[in-house]
Amino acid sequence: MSEAPVRPTGSAGTAGSASTARPNPNAVVAVLALAGITVSLMQTLVIPIVPELPKYLNASASNAAWAVTATLLAAAVATPMAGRIGDMFGKRLMLLISLVLLVSGSVVAALSDSLVPMIIGRTLQGLASAVVPLGISIMRDELPPERLAGSTALMSASLGVGGALGLPSAAFIADHFNWHVLFWTSAALGVVAFALVMLLVPESKVRSGGRFDAVGAAGLAVGLVSLLLAVSKGADWGWASGTTLGLFALAVVVLAAWGFFELRTSQPLVDLRTTVRRQVLFTNLASIAFGFSMFAMSLVLPQLLQLPTQTGYGLGKSMLTVGLVMAPQGLVMMAFAPVSAAITKSRGPKVTLMIGAVIVGAGYGLNILLMSQVWHLILVSCIIGAGVGFAYGAMPALIMGAVPASETAAANSLNTLMRSIGTSVASALAGVILSQMTINLGGHTLPSENGFKVVMAIGAGAAALAFVLASFLPGRRPADAEPAPETVAEPTAEAMR
């Protein structure tokens, strides 16, 4: 009797319709997980052809790199905006729009033979990156409480599964078919995911309504693009160059002004008062550290596998072998999703997140000692994958336990953005280290073994930092807050509507 009235923006009719037309939970979870895998596949499909892109697109290597950078920037901008729009006007609607953007971008890239259309296509693909946080938010609205922890852990794991399976699949396609087939494959998967969402996923009636914060969206876009552009291109332009320093300065000024504006508008894009609550703040900070840790491994292991054996530590393997070595990591993440959910239910997501940090740190420590055989790297990637699976399953539970249902998509999207910032910083820092700690082999400059060990040590340090940050989280279980956390009743939440 007490649950229905406290669901934000939900009327009696909303509760009634949910009870009379409850969707099939298994179908909803399977379809949303497939959509998440499809989006993460899109992000890895281009990796095997990155060295060949200058030839394919008749462009310089630095210009061809924009095919990767454009996706990163588009995802950073689109994810928080899509989450907020989903909360306001419908999460399923925004999910479908994201999948349309994915398909459109894939088709444009598949038809491209020059740089500009490729960048446009990859930008459109990046705009679809909010699919996972939107899917998690739909699960909160549509699934029974007892299914939520396991389902959101599985949805989070879809990121790792798609990435792990996408690399060997993309390498195989690139080796045996025309490179355009990679993008046609992405388009086909997007169409399938779109059709299944249309058929099997209902539109949630939990919406906040209101007016979209266009000024806040523009400010956040400029600030994020400036920050991530400086981080991702700083090594190419020079960290002390006027362009890099100017972009960092612009990011600081714009984001500070953006925060000032968001605190004073009645319907902000991001509710900063919610984000500074202890549970949300420390979850997001830990997410940055975990994003750093996860991506550090993605940078180190492929290079170790592909470097020539003459270095004494490289294994001289092909890109296809790299993909096959990395693939078990995604399967481990999927396998540990129910374990993560079980610990979250019994001990709370704080404990699950801390366990994940310990496992990831142990994996990096082991990698410093074991890096001379293929099986060493398979073992390490699986251990780190298990830790990431624990962590990524706990983060949505922590976020949803601290925000009202009407802000779920926006809060989860912001958390996803924090992970992306972590991965961007990891890429930049690892690139600097590996470019400075080098050896000379046959006139070619290659990263040294100690350089890789330093990156792995920093990855372990990032995991330790995530553990410390997680220790500041409150220890209550998410069940204490489901299906409507006590924050729903706070005056600040009510004032937002």
XYZ file of N, CA, C and O in Angstrom, residues 34-35 37-39 41-42 45 99 102-103 182-196:
104
model
N 21.289 -7.752 -25.400
C 21.699 -7.818 -26.804
C 21.987 -6.418 -27.342
O 22.972 -6.216 -28.070
N 21.150 -5.449 -26.989
C 21.382 -4.077 -27.431
C 22.703 -3.546 -26.882
O 23.465 -2.876 -27.590
N 25.358 -5.363 -26.001
C 26.438 -6.062 -26.705
C 26.645 -5.460 -28.089
O 27.782 -5.282 -28.548
N 25.555 -5.124 -28.767
C 25.649 -4.539 -30.104
C 26.411 -3.226 -30.085
O 27.276 -2.967 -30.937
N 26.120 -2.371 -29.102
C 26.803 -1.091 -29.009
C 28.289 -1.272 -28.674
O 29.154 -0.605 -29.241
N 30.075 -3.877 -29.355
C 30.691 -4.422 -30.568
C 31.075 -3.293 -31.516
O 32.163 -3.302 -32.114
N 30.191 -2.333 -31.666
C 30.457 -1.196 -32.549
C 31.745 -0.490 -32.156
O 32.519 -0.039 -33.012
N 34.801 -2.844 -33.286
C 34.905 -3.338 -34.661
C 36.015 -2.660 -35.454
O 36.627 -3.262 -36.336
N 19.522 3.432 -31.152
C 19.777 2.335 -32.084
C 19.644 2.794 -33.536
O 20.384 2.321 -34.419
N 22.851 4.375 -34.318
C 23.867 3.347 -34.528
C 23.788 2.773 -35.934
O 24.808 2.647 -36.634
N 22.581 2.422 -36.358
C 22.405 1.851 -37.693
C 22.781 2.877 -38.766
O 23.489 2.555 -39.738
N 32.653 -4.913 -41.938
C 32.599 -4.653 -40.496
C 31.410 -3.762 -40.147
O 30.668 -4.026 -39.191
N 31.216 -2.728 -40.928
C 30.157 -1.772 -40.626
C 28.789 -2.267 -41.071
O 27.770 -1.948 -40.438
N 28.748 -3.044 -42.142
C 27.472 -3.668 -42.513
C 27.018 -4.634 -41.418
O 25.818 -4.748 -41.124
N 27.976 -5.334 -40.808
C 27.649 -6.235 -39.693
C 27.070 -5.462 -38.521
O 26.073 -5.865 -37.915
N 27.698 -4.333 -38.198
C 27.196 -3.483 -37.112
C 25.784 -2.986 -37.413
O 24.908 -2.975 -36.529
N 25.548 -2.591 -38.671
C 24.216 -2.112 -39.060
C 23.176 -3.218 -38.916
O 22.068 -2.981 -38.412
N 23.515 -4.424 -39.351
C 22.570 -5.540 -39.271
C 22.215 -5.865 -37.826
O 21.038 -6.083 -37.483
N 23.221 -5.889 -36.949
C 22.951 -6.158 -35.539
C 22.091 -5.059 -34.923
O 21.214 -5.334 -34.099
N 22.332 -3.814 -35.328
C 21.520 -2.716 -34.827
C 20.068 -2.841 -35.240
O 19.159 -2.555 -34.452
N 19.821 -3.270 -36.484
C 18.445 -3.473 -36.961
C 17.754 -4.569 -36.155
O 16.588 -4.424 -35.750
N 18.463 -5.650 -35.897
C 17.886 -6.743 -35.099
C 17.544 -6.255 -33.691
O 16.453 -6.526 -33.167
N 18.468 -5.537 -33.075
C 18.222 -5.031 -31.724
C 17.037 -4.066 -31.711
O 16.187 -4.120 -30.806
N 16.951 -3.193 -32.701
C 15.831 -2.251 -32.796
C 14.503 -2.999 -32.889
O 13.537 -2.668 -32.174
N 14.440 -3.997 -33.745
C 13.190 -4.738 -33.928
C 12.776 -5.460 -32.645
O 11.593 -5.450 -32.270
N 13.741 -6.040 -31.945
C 13.411 -6.769 -30.726
C 12.973 -5.816 -29.611
O 12.074 -6.140 -28.825
